[in-house]
PDB file of C-alpha atoms in Angstrom:
ATOM      1  CA  MET A 818      69.571 -26.421 -21.753  1.00  0.00           C
ATOM      2  CA  ILE A 819      70.867 -23.506 -22.991  1.00  0.00           C
ATOM      3  CA  ASP A 820      69.680 -22.606 -27.014  1.00  0.00           C
ATOM      4  CA  ALA A 821      72.487 -22.356 -29.543  1.00  0.00           C
ATOM      5  CA  ARG A 822      70.088 -19.496 -31.469  1.00  0.00           C
ATOM      6  CA  ARG A 823      70.196 -17.496 -27.875  1.00  0.00           C
ATOM      7  CA  LEU A 824      74.155 -17.588 -27.934  1.00  0.00           C
ATOM      8  CA  ARG A 825      74.557 -15.927 -30.805  1.00  0.00           C
ATOM      9  CA  ILE A 826      72.482 -13.549 -30.334  1.00  0.00           C
ATOM     10  CA  LEU A 827      74.817 -13.046 -26.872  1.00  0.00           C
ATOM     11  CA  ARG A 828      77.673 -12.915 -28.681  1.00  0.00           C
ATOM     12  CA  ALA A 829      75.724  -9.932 -31.143  1.00  0.00           C
ATOM     13  CA  VAL A 830      74.793  -8.057 -28.718  1.00  0.00           C
ATOM     14  CA  ALA A 831      78.562  -8.009 -26.965  1.00  0.00           C
ATOM     15  CA  ASP A 832      79.508  -7.490 -30.588  1.00  0.00           C
ATOM     16  CA  HIS A 833      77.387  -4.194 -31.675  1.00  0.00           C
ATOM     17  CA  ARG A 834      76.780  -3.023 -28.178  1.00  0.00           C
ATOM     18  CA  THR A 835      73.636  -2.621 -28.553  1.00  0.00           C
ATOM     19  CA  VAL A 836      70.066  -4.357 -29.240  1.00  0.00           C
ATOM     20  CA  THR A 837      69.174  -2.464 -32.327  1.00  0.00           C
ATOM     21  CA  ALA A 838      72.761  -2.779 -33.887  1.00  0.00           C
ATOM     22  CA  ALA A 839      72.706  -6.865 -33.110  1.00  0.00           C
ATOM     23  CA  ALA A 840      68.964  -7.195 -34.429  1.00  0.00           C
ATOM     24  CA  ALA A 841      69.883  -5.258 -37.780  1.00  0.00           C
ATOM     25  CA  ALA A 842      73.054  -7.622 -37.772  1.00  0.00           C
ATOM     26  CA  LEU A 843      71.059 -10.828 -37.284  1.00  0.00           C
ATOM     27  CA  TYR A 844      67.904  -9.378 -40.032  1.00  0.00           C
ATOM     28  CA  LEU A 845      65.541  -9.626 -36.668  1.00  0.00           C
ATOM     29  CA  THR A 846      63.713  -7.378 -34.570  1.00  0.00           C
ATOM     30  CA  PRO A 847      64.873  -5.654 -32.158  1.00  0.00           C
ATOM     31  CA  SER A 848      61.888  -6.558 -29.754  1.00  0.00           C
ATOM     32  CA  ALA A 849      62.956 -10.556 -31.015  1.00  0.00           C
ATOM     33  CA  VAL A 850      66.550  -9.977 -29.534  1.00  0.00           C
ATOM     34  CA  SER A 851      65.030  -9.041 -26.313  1.00  0.00           C
ATOM     35  CA  GLN A 852      62.928 -11.491 -25.690  1.00  0.00           C
ATOM     36  CA  GLN A 853      65.525 -13.878 -26.955  1.00  0.00           C
ATOM     37  CA  LEU A 854      67.804 -12.748 -24.361  1.00  0.00           C
ATOM     38  CA  ALA A 855      65.214 -12.847 -21.341  1.00  0.00           C
ATOM     39  CA  ALA A 856      64.264 -16.317 -22.642  1.00  0.00           C
ATOM     40  CA  LEU A 857      68.466 -17.018 -22.493  1.00  0.00           C
ATOM     41  CA  GLU A 858      68.575 -15.270 -18.708  1.00  0.00           C
ATOM     42  CA  GLN A 859      65.691 -17.367 -18.106  1.00  0.00           C
ATOM     43  CA  GLU A 860      67.387 -20.641 -18.676  1.00  0.00           C
ATOM     44  CA  THR A 861      70.936 -19.520 -17.192  1.00  0.00           C
ATOM     45  CA  GLY A 862      69.032 -17.788 -14.193  1.00  0.00           C
ATOM     46  CA  HIS A 863      71.303 -14.899 -14.533  1.00  0.00           C
ATOM     47  CA  ARG A 864      71.264 -11.652 -15.570  1.00  0.00           C
ATOM     48  CA  LEU A 865      73.442 -10.922 -18.644  1.00  0.00           C
ATOM     49  CA  VAL A 866      72.925  -7.646 -20.173  1.00  0.00           C
ATOM     50  CA  GLU A 867      72.708  -4.815 -19.042  1.00  0.00           C
ATOM     51  CA  ARG A 868      71.602  -1.947 -20.839  1.00  0.00           C
ATOM     52  CA  GLY A 869      71.913   2.020 -20.685  1.00  0.00           C
ATOM     53  CA  ALA A 870      71.776   5.288 -22.230  1.00  0.00           C
ATOM     54  CA  ARG A 871      75.019   4.183 -24.023  1.00  0.00           C
ATOM     55  CA  GLY A 872      73.784   1.125 -25.282  1.00  0.00           C
ATOM     56  CA  ALA A 873      74.000  -2.733 -24.162  1.00  0.00           C
ATOM     57  CA  ARG A 874      76.931  -4.570 -21.880  1.00  0.00           C
ATOM     58  CA  LEU A 875      77.590  -7.674 -21.206  1.00  0.00           C
ATOM     59  CA  THR A 876      77.319  -8.455 -17.084  1.00  0.00           C
ATOM     60  CA  ALA A 877      79.937 -10.726 -15.202  1.00  0.00           C
ATOM     61  CA  ALA A 878      77.749 -13.368 -15.606  1.00  0.00           C
ATOM     62  CA  GLY A 879      76.869 -12.068 -19.392  1.00  0.00           C
ATOM     63  CA  GLU A 880      81.144 -12.244 -19.799  1.00  0.00           C
ATOM     64  CA  ILE A 881      81.702 -15.774 -18.576  1.00  0.00           C
ATOM     65  CA  LEU A 882      78.892 -17.253 -20.940  1.00  0.00           C
ATOM     66  CA  LEU A 883      80.499 -15.427 -24.203  1.00  0.00           C
ATOM     67  CA  SER A 884      83.717 -17.017 -23.284  1.00  0.00           C
ATOM     68  CA  HIS A 885      81.735 -20.982 -23.395  1.00  0.00           C
ATOM     69  CA  THR A 886      79.743 -19.169 -26.767  1.00  0.00           C
ATOM     70  CA  ASN A 887      82.895 -18.832 -28.386  1.00  0.00           C
ATOM     71  CA  LEU A 888      83.692 -22.849 -27.668  1.00  0.00           C
ATOM     72  CA  VAL A 889      80.524 -24.004 -28.542  1.00  0.00           C
ATOM     73  CA  LEU A 890      79.673 -21.987 -31.849  1.00  0.00           C
ATOM     74  CA  ALA A 891      83.125 -23.222 -33.266  1.00  0.00           C
ATOM     75  CA  GLN A 892      82.178 -26.204 -31.845  1.00  0.00           C
ATOM     76  CA  LEU A 893      79.327 -26.629 -33.967  1.00  0.00           C
ATOM     77  CA  GLU A 894      81.085 -25.129 -36.654  1.00  0.00           C
ATOM     78  CA  ARG A 895      82.997 -27.946 -36.768  1.00  0.00           C
ATOM     79  CA  ALA A 896      79.962 -30.239 -36.871  1.00  0.00           C
ATOM     80  CA  GLU A 897      78.564 -28.730 -40.131  1.00  0.00           C
ATOM     81  CA  ALA A 898      81.448 -28.924 -41.809  1.00  0.00           C
ATOM     82  CA  GLU A 899      82.033 -33.035 -40.578  1.00  0.00           C
ATOM     83  CA  LEU A 900      78.233 -33.837 -41.702  1.00  0.00           C
ATOM     84  CA  ALA A 901      78.396 -31.711 -44.775  1.00  0.00           C
ATOM     85  CA  ASP A 902      82.139 -33.396 -45.451  1.00  0.00           C
ATOM     86  CA  TYR A 903      80.105 -36.974 -44.861  1.00  0.00           C
ATOM     87  CA  SER A 904      77.157 -35.891 -47.372  1.00  0.00           C
ATOM     88  CA  ALA A 905      77.761 -37.961 -50.580  1.00  0.00           C
ATOM     89  CA  GLY A 906      79.202 -35.115 -52.950  1.00  0.00           C
ATOM     90  CA  ILE A 907      80.734 -31.364 -52.549  1.00  0.00           C
ATOM     91  CA  ALA A 908      78.471 -28.885 -54.262  1.00  0.00           C
ATOM     92  CA  GLY A 909      77.122 -25.986 -52.501  1.00  0.00           C
ATOM     93  CA  THR A 910      77.376 -22.057 -52.581  1.00  0.00           C
ATOM     94  CA  VAL A 911      80.015 -19.871 -50.607  1.00  0.00           C
ATOM     95  CA  THR A 912      79.434 -16.604 -49.703  1.00  0.00           C
ATOM     96  CA  VAL A 913      83.176 -14.172 -49.447  1.00  0.00           C
ATOM     97  CA  ALA A 914      82.951 -10.417 -48.458  1.00  0.00           C
ATOM     98  CA  ALA A 915      85.857  -8.395 -50.176  1.00  0.00           C
ATOM     99  CA  PHE A 916      87.204  -5.233 -50.747  1.00  0.00           C
ATOM    100  CA  ALA A 917      87.361  -4.308 -54.580  1.00  0.00           C
ATOM    101  CA  THR A 918      91.591  -4.710 -54.773  1.00  0.00           C
ATOM    102  CA  GLY A 919      91.553  -8.030 -52.968  1.00  0.00           C
ATOM    103  CA  ILE A 920      88.601  -9.284 -55.329  1.00  0.00           C
ATOM    104  CA  GLY A 921      90.715  -8.508 -58.626  1.00  0.00           C
ATOM    105  CA  LEU A 922      94.177  -9.702 -57.147  1.00  0.00           C
ATOM    106  CA  VAL A 923      93.111 -12.410 -55.485  1.00  0.00           C
ATOM    107  CA  LEU A 924      89.097 -13.754 -55.414  1.00  0.00           C
ATOM    108  CA  ALA A 925      88.405 -13.099 -58.925  1.00  0.00           C
ATOM    109  CA  PRO A 926      91.423 -15.657 -59.820  1.00  0.00           C
ATOM    110  CA  ALA A 927      90.892 -17.875 -57.371  1.00  0.00           C
ATOM    111  CA  LEU A 928      87.720 -18.355 -59.016  1.00  0.00           C
ATOM    112  CA  THR A 929      88.701 -19.284 -62.728  1.00  0.00           C
ATOM    113  CA  GLU A 930      91.248 -21.470 -60.134  1.00  0.00           C
ATOM    114  CA  LEU A 931      87.446 -22.913 -58.651  1.00  0.00           C
ATOM    115  CA  ALA A 932      85.753 -23.382 -61.864  1.00  0.00           C
ATOM    116  CA  ARG A 933      88.781 -26.122 -63.089  1.00  0.00           C
ATOM    117  CA  THR A 934      89.350 -27.738 -59.291  1.00  0.00           C
ATOM    118  CA  ALA A 935      86.085 -27.509 -57.898  1.00  0.00           C
ATOM    119  CA  PRO A 936      83.158 -27.146 -60.116  1.00  0.00           C
ATOM    120  CA  GLY A 937      80.747 -27.858 -57.523  1.00  0.00           C
ATOM    121  CA  ILE A 938      81.275 -25.052 -55.482  1.00  0.00           C
ATOM    122  CA  ARG A 939      79.808 -21.752 -56.592  1.00  0.00           C
ATOM    123  CA  VAL A 940      80.866 -18.756 -54.726  1.00  0.00           C
ATOM    124  CA  LYS A 941      78.778 -15.650 -54.478  1.00  0.00           C
ATOM    125  CA  VAL A 942      80.513 -12.356 -53.636  1.00  0.00           C
ATOM    126  CA  GLN A 943      79.722  -9.322 -52.315  1.00  0.00           C
ATOM    127  CA  ASP A 944      82.088  -5.540 -52.125  1.00  0.00           C
ATOM    128  CA  ALA A 945      82.882  -4.594 -48.663  1.00  0.00           C
ATOM    129  CA  GLU A 946      85.229  -2.714 -47.310  1.00  0.00           C
ATOM    130  CA  GLY A 947      88.642  -4.140 -45.835  1.00  0.00           C
ATOM    131  CA  ASP A 948      86.938  -3.544 -42.326  1.00  0.00           C
ATOM    132  CA  ALA A 949      83.178  -4.311 -42.462  1.00  0.00           C
ATOM    133  CA  SER A 950      83.678  -8.283 -44.380  1.00  0.00           C
ATOM    134  CA  VAL A 951      85.439  -9.728 -40.986  1.00  0.00           C
ATOM    135  CA  PRO A 952      81.919  -8.363 -38.698  1.00  0.00           C
ATOM    136  CA  MET A 953      79.815 -10.107 -41.812  1.00  0.00           C
ATOM    137  CA  VAL A 954      81.389 -13.427 -40.933  1.00  0.00           C
ATOM    138  CA  LEU A 955      80.943 -12.908 -37.575  1.00  0.00           C
ATOM    139  CA  ASP A 956      76.901 -12.280 -38.121  1.00  0.00           C
ATOM    140  CA  ARG A 957      76.952 -15.328 -40.409  1.00  0.00           C
ATOM    141  CA  GLN A 958      76.053 -12.722 -43.081  1.00  0.00           C
ATOM    142  CA  VAL A 959      78.941 -14.101 -45.524  1.00  0.00           C
ATOM    143  CA  ASP A 960      81.420 -17.448 -44.861  1.00  0.00           C
ATOM    144  CA  VAL A 961      84.267 -15.991 -45.567  1.00  0.00           C
ATOM    145  CA  ALA A 962      85.845 -12.095 -45.537  1.00  0.00           C
ATOM    146  CA  VAL A 963      89.050 -11.032 -47.584  1.00  0.00           C
ATOM    147  CA  ALA A 964      90.173  -8.490 -45.058  1.00  0.00           C
ATOM    148  CA  VAL A 965      92.465  -5.676 -43.966  1.00  0.00           C
ATOM    149  CA  GLU A 966      94.840  -5.260 -40.743  1.00  0.00           C
ATOM    150  CA  TYR A 967      92.976  -2.398 -39.485  1.00  0.00           C
ATOM    151  CA  ARG A 968      92.549  -0.224 -36.299  1.00  0.00           C
ATOM    152  CA  GLY A 969      90.098  -2.300 -33.650  1.00  0.00           C
ATOM    153  CA  ALA A 970      90.731  -5.005 -35.845  1.00  0.00           C
ATOM    154  CA  PRO A 971      90.214  -8.761 -33.746  1.00  0.00           C
ATOM    155  CA  ALA A 972      93.253  -9.999 -32.588  1.00  0.00           C
ATOM    156  CA  GLU A 973      94.892 -12.940 -34.050  1.00  0.00           C
ATOM    157  CA  ASP A 974      94.144 -14.792 -31.464  1.00  0.00           C
ATOM    158  CA  ASP A 975      90.172 -14.299 -31.225  1.00  0.00           C
ATOM    159  CA  ARG A 976      88.635 -17.617 -30.695  1.00  0.00           C
ATOM    160  CA  ARG A 977      85.977 -16.484 -32.902  1.00  0.00           C
ATOM    161  CA  LEU A 978      87.907 -16.665 -36.138  1.00  0.00           C
ATOM    162  CA  THR A 979      90.266 -18.763 -37.817  1.00  0.00           C
ATOM    163  CA  ARG A 980      92.635 -16.565 -40.041  1.00  0.00           C
ATOM    164  CA  VAL A 981      94.541 -17.086 -43.110  1.00  0.00           C
ATOM    165  CA  PRO A 982      97.580 -14.683 -43.819  1.00  0.00           C
ATOM    166  CA  LEU A 983      97.443 -13.797 -48.539  1.00  0.00           C
ATOM    167  CA  TYR A 984      99.628 -11.406 -48.623  1.00  0.00           C
ATOM    168  CA  SER A 985     101.289  -7.796 -47.788  1.00  0.00           C
ATOM    169  CA  GLU A 986     101.697  -4.248 -50.072  1.00  0.00           C
ATOM    170  CA  PRO A 987     103.789  -1.803 -49.532  1.00  0.00           C
ATOM    171  CA  PHE A 988     102.533   1.807 -50.135  1.00  0.00           C
ATOM    172  CA  ASP A 989     103.466   4.050 -52.964  1.00  0.00           C
ATOM    173  CA  ALA A 990     104.486   7.731 -52.935  1.00  0.00           C
ATOM    174  CA  VAL A 991     101.924   9.045 -55.883  1.00  0.00           C
ATOM    175  CA  LEU A 992     102.851  12.857 -56.896  1.00  0.00           C
ATOM    176  CA  PRO A 993     102.073  15.396 -59.392  1.00  0.00           C
ATOM    177  CA  VAL A 994     104.476  15.036 -62.379  1.00  0.00           C
ATOM    178  CA  GLY A 995     105.557  18.788 -61.288  1.00  0.00           C
ATOM    179  CA  HIS A 996     106.290  18.339 -57.677  1.00  0.00           C
ATOM    180  CA  ARG A 997     109.977  19.298 -56.293  1.00  0.00           C
ATOM    181  CA  LEU A 998     110.670  15.141 -55.974  1.00  0.00           C
ATOM    182  CA  ALA A 999     109.046  13.537 -58.859  1.00  0.00           C
ATOM    183  CA  GLY A1000     112.822  13.381 -60.236  1.00  0.00           C
ATOM    184  CA  GLN A1001     113.874  11.111 -56.992  1.00  0.00           C
ATOM    185  CA  ALA A1002     113.790   7.250 -57.351  1.00  0.00           C
ATOM    186  CA  GLN A1003     112.427   7.120 -53.622  1.00  0.00           C
ATOM    187  CA  VAL A1004     110.242   9.737 -51.524  1.00  0.00           C
ATOM    188  CA  ALA A1005     110.729  10.097 -47.857  1.00  0.00           C
ATOM    189  CA  VAL A1006     107.203  10.320 -46.360  1.00  0.00           C
ATOM    190  CA  ALA A1007     108.919  13.089 -43.825  1.00  0.00           C
ATOM    191  CA  ASP A1008     109.686  14.801 -47.269  1.00  0.00           C
ATOM    192  CA  LEU A1009     105.666  15.571 -48.008  1.00  0.00           C
ATOM    193  CA  ALA A1010     105.003  17.217 -44.733  1.00  0.00           C
ATOM    194  CA  GLN A1011     104.386  20.592 -46.135  1.00  0.00           C
ATOM    195  CA  ASP A1012     102.431  19.479 -48.664  1.00  0.00           C
ATOM    196  CA  PRO A1013      98.680  18.816 -49.091  1.00  0.00           C
ATOM    197  CA  TRP A1014      97.306  15.384 -48.961  1.00  0.00           C
ATOM    198  CA  ILE A1015      94.760  13.232 -50.746  1.00  0.00           C
ATOM    199  CA  GLY A1016      93.491   9.909 -48.867  1.00  0.00           C
ATOM    200  CA  PRO A1017      90.568   7.711 -47.449  1.00  0.00           C
ATOM    201  CA  TYR A1018      88.014   8.273 -45.456  1.00  0.00           C
ATOM    202  CA  PRO A1019      88.239   8.111 -41.682  1.00  0.00           C
ATOM    203  CA  GLY A1020      87.126   4.591 -40.937  1.00  0.00           C
ATOM    204  CA  ASN A1021      89.135   3.062 -43.664  1.00  0.00           C
ATOM    205  CA  PRO A1022      91.963   0.175 -43.192  1.00  0.00           C
ATOM    206  CA  CYS A1023      94.141   2.785 -45.307  1.00  0.00           C
ATOM    207  CA  HIS A1024      93.412   5.674 -43.986  1.00  0.00           C
ATOM    208  CA  ASP A1025      94.843   4.528 -40.512  1.00  0.00           C
ATOM    209  CA  VAL A1026      98.510   3.095 -42.698  1.00  0.00           C
ATOM    210  CA  VAL A1027      98.883   6.827 -44.340  1.00  0.00           C
ATOM    211  CA  VAL A1028      98.267   8.553 -41.137  1.00  0.00           C
ATOM    212  CA  LEU A1029     100.715   6.727 -38.789  1.00  0.00           C
ATOM    213  CA  ALA A1030     103.298   6.714 -41.746  1.00  0.00           C
ATOM    214  CA  CYS A1031     102.899  10.069 -41.762  1.00  0.00           C
ATOM    215  CA  GLU A1032     103.023  10.607 -37.667  1.00  0.00           C
ATOM    216  CA  TYR A1033     105.779   8.029 -37.730  1.00  0.00           C
ATOM    217  CA  ALA A1034     107.775  10.312 -39.824  1.00  0.00           C
ATOM    218  CA  GLY A1035     107.196  13.528 -37.353  1.00  0.00           C
ATOM    219  CA  PHE A1036     103.892  15.715 -38.685  1.00  0.00           C
ATOM    220  CA  ALA A1037      99.550  14.839 -38.956  1.00  0.00           C
ATOM    221  CA  PRO A1038      98.938  15.152 -42.916  1.00  0.00           C
ATOM    222  CA  ARG A1039      96.817  17.788 -44.119  1.00  0.00           C
ATOM    223  CA  LEU A1040      94.431  15.871 -45.674  1.00  0.00           C
ATOM    224  CA  ASP A1041      92.747  18.427 -48.323  1.00  0.00           C
ATOM    225  CA  HIS A1042      90.635  16.089 -50.282  1.00  0.00           C
ATOM    226  CA  SER A1043      89.101  12.523 -49.523  1.00  0.00           C
ATOM    227  CA  SER A1044      87.525   9.791 -51.166  1.00  0.00           C
ATOM    228  CA  ASP A1045      87.883   6.230 -50.772  1.00  0.00           C
ATOM    229  CA  ASP A1046      88.084   5.272 -54.389  1.00  0.00           C
ATOM    230  CA  PHE A1047      91.968   5.003 -55.527  1.00  0.00           C
ATOM    231  CA  HIS A1048      91.141   5.988 -59.426  1.00  0.00           C
ATOM    232  CA  ALA A1049      89.784   9.429 -57.724  1.00  0.00           C
ATOM    233  CA  VAL A1050      93.055   9.566 -55.330  1.00  0.00           C
ATOM    234  CA  VAL A1051      95.408   9.394 -58.307  1.00  0.00           C
ATOM    235  CA  ALA A1052      93.375  11.435 -60.774  1.00  0.00           C
ATOM    236  CA  LEU A1053      92.971  14.450 -57.972  1.00  0.00           C
ATOM    237  CA  ALA A1054      97.223  13.869 -57.716  1.00  0.00           C
ATOM    238  CA  GLY A1055      97.402  14.298 -61.461  1.00  0.00           C
ATOM    239  CA  ALA A1056      95.347  17.534 -61.233  1.00  0.00           C
ATOM    240  CA  ASP A1057      98.040  18.891 -58.665  1.00  0.00           C
ATOM    241  CA  ALA A1058      95.773  18.696 -55.315  1.00  0.00           C
ATOM    242  CA  GLY A1059      98.337  16.627 -53.329  1.00  0.00           C
ATOM    243  CA  VAL A1060     100.014  14.163 -52.792  1.00  0.00           C
ATOM    244  CA  ALA A1061      99.427  10.229 -51.759  1.00  0.00           C
ATOM    245  CA  LEU A1062      99.789   6.801 -50.379  1.00  0.00           C
ATOM    246  CA  VAL A1063      97.983   4.284 -52.249  1.00  0.00           C
ATOM    247  CA  PRO A1064      99.052   0.465 -51.477  1.00  0.00           C
ATOM    248  CA  ARG A1065     100.577  -1.085 -54.933  1.00  0.00           C
ATOM    249  CA  SER A1066      98.229  -3.494 -56.045  1.00  0.00           C
ATOM    250  CA  ALA A1067      95.648  -0.578 -56.535  1.00  0.00           C
ATOM    251  CA  LEU A1068      97.849   0.397 -59.398  1.00  0.00           C
ATOM    252  CA  ARG A1069      98.082  -2.492 -61.136  1.00  0.00           C
ATOM    253  CA  GLY A1070      96.367  -1.067 -64.755  1.00  0.00           C
ATOM    254  CA  MET A1071      95.667   1.882 -63.868  1.00  0.00           C
ATOM    255  CA  GLU A1072      95.562   5.059 -65.979  1.00  0.00           C
ATOM    256  CA  LEU A1073      98.508   6.976 -64.158  1.00  0.00           C
ATOM    257  CA  THR A1074      98.125  11.043 -66.197  1.00  0.00           C
ATOM    258  CA  GLY A1075      99.872  13.328 -64.435  1.00  0.00           C
ATOM    259  CA  VAL A1076     101.464  11.641 -61.532  1.00  0.00           C
ATOM    260  CA  VAL A1077     104.482  10.030 -60.551  1.00  0.00           C
ATOM    261  CA  VAL A1078     104.711   6.456 -58.476  1.00  0.00           C
ATOM    262  CA  ARG A1079     107.913   6.415 -55.961  1.00  0.00           C
ATOM    263  CA  PRO A1080     108.972   3.748 -53.656  1.00  0.00           C
ATOM    264  CA  VAL A1081     108.448   5.002 -50.048  1.00  0.00           C
ATOM    265  CA  GLU A1082     112.050   5.454 -48.962  1.00  0.00           C
ATOM    266  CA  GLY A1083     112.875   3.498 -45.487  1.00  0.00           C
ATOM    267  CA  SER A1084     110.448   1.395 -44.273  1.00  0.00           C
ATOM    268  CA  ALA A1085     107.142   1.245 -46.261  1.00  0.00           C
ATOM    269  CA  PRO A1086     104.049   1.693 -45.044  1.00  0.00           C
ATOM    270  CA  THR A1087     101.885  -1.968 -45.750  1.00  0.00           C
ATOM    271  CA  ARG A1088      98.813  -3.146 -46.392  1.00  0.00           C
ATOM    272  CA  ARG A1089      98.860  -6.537 -44.866  1.00  0.00           C
ATOM    273  CA  VAL A1090      95.729  -8.951 -46.325  1.00  0.00           C
ATOM    274  CA  PHE A1091      93.851 -11.969 -44.549  1.00  0.00           C
ATOM    275  CA  ALA A1092      90.773 -14.054 -45.013  1.00  0.00           C
ATOM    276  CA  ALA A1093      88.936 -15.473 -42.092  1.00  0.00           C
ATOM    277  CA  VAL A1094      85.616 -17.576 -41.085  1.00  0.00           C
ATOM    278  CA  ARG A1095      84.094 -18.370 -38.195  1.00  0.00           C
ATOM    279  CA  GLN A1096      86.925 -20.754 -36.257  1.00  0.00           C
ATOM    280  CA  GLY A1097      85.746 -24.585 -36.972  1.00  0.00           C
ATOM    281  CA  ALA A1098      84.459 -23.455 -40.309  1.00  0.00           C
ATOM    282  CA  GLU A1099      88.276 -23.722 -41.480  1.00  0.00           C
ATOM    283  CA  GLY A1100      87.187 -27.432 -42.616  1.00  0.00           C
ATOM    284  CA  HIS A1101      84.326 -27.284 -44.342  1.00  0.00           C
ATOM    285  CA  PRO A1102      84.385 -28.941 -47.594  1.00  0.00           C
ATOM    286  CA  LEU A1103      83.198 -26.304 -49.622  1.00  0.00           C
ATOM    287  CA  ILE A1104      85.290 -23.698 -47.668  1.00  0.00           C
ATOM    288  CA  ARG A1105      88.172 -25.492 -47.240  1.00  0.00           C
ATOM    289  CA  PRO A1106      88.313 -24.998 -51.434  1.00  0.00           C
ATOM    290  CA  VAL A1107      87.698 -21.701 -51.355  1.00  0.00           C
ATOM    291  CA  LEU A1108      90.456 -20.872 -48.963  1.00  0.00           C
ATOM    292  CA  ASP A1109      93.349 -23.124 -50.399  1.00  0.00           C
ATOM    293  CA  ALA A1110      92.495 -21.402 -54.085  1.00  0.00           C
ATOM    294  CA  MET A1111      92.656 -17.858 -52.456  1.00  0.00           C
ATOM    295  CA  GLU A1112      96.078 -18.790 -51.046  1.00  0.00           C
ATOM    296  CA  ALA A1113      97.478 -20.568 -54.093  1.00  0.00           C
ATOM    297  CA  VAL A1114      97.050 -16.918 -56.267  1.00  0.00           C
ATOM    298  CA  ALA A1115      98.513 -15.074 -53.346  1.00  0.00           C
ATOM    299  CA  VAL A1116     101.892 -17.070 -53.649  1.00  0.00           C
ATOM    300  CA  ARG A1117     101.624 -17.119 -57.232  1.00  0.00           C
ATOM    301  CA  GLU A1118     101.435 -12.802 -56.768  1.00  0.00           C
ATOM    302  CA  ALA A1119     104.484 -13.091 -54.482  1.00  0.00           C
ATOM    303  CA  GLY A1120     106.789 -10.815 -56.946  1.00  0.00           C
ATOM    304  CA  LEU A1121     103.797  -8.045 -56.319  1.00  0.00           C
ATOM    305  CA  ALA A1122     102.667  -8.992 -52.520  1.00  0.00           C
ATOM    306  CA  ALA A1123     104.828 -10.333 -50.738  1.00  0.00           C
ATOM    307  CA  ARG A1124     102.251 -12.666 -47.970  1.00  0.00           C
ATOM    308  CA  SER A1125     102.286 -12.452 -44.604  1.00  0.00           C
TER     309      SER A1125
END
């Protein structure tokens, strides 16, 4: 009989592409992961993983087993959800990983809502960049991710996950007050082609949005300054160090000394935000109220950020 715990290890190796990285994600030693993979290969009678200089990859048999693994683990999540629902009372802890703006805009107000509607649910929040929280869900480090669409993100039909769209929001242009376009009501990205730029580091989902917006406008931005902190980005723009595109919600309540903020002309670059859980867990009696509360907050915030 195949051990479901070993299936989780197989999926982690497929996700992380090395035994060492999979072991770190699962809080195991590499030798323990190797032993469990060997036991799984013995259980199935097939070689499942091949290791080489560039990491580990699944064999054809491993890929077949992985396709069933996603279904099996999702069904186990559903079983846990039904058993939890059967238990008397709803009380427990849900861990949520979210990026800073998502915490402020959606998650923190949802906690206030939950304190009133589901006082038995305790939510633990972890700050994680918009592309880091989904892997944390898949590795069972957290229960819920508040994430941003990014290049390389799991597809919407990924059978490992259930997504809940929350909101989308435009990026606005942030310019020094003395900029030649500061007096315009709207700013075209193409008109900023010759300017120095300030933006997030590569790997940050917002970096992809900025670079793609510039590419669509016909140029590659000259990123002279990099920071993942939008307060720092705005401060640099205020020091006349360059121009930037910043998600609208990140500018809420921010000191905007020395800058002007203008909508982007035409089709503005957009950040799409969603919640994600392991497939099958969306009906869990502790997780469902958290998802519902975040959806309700996102609907109330529709004036700022229209839902996806």
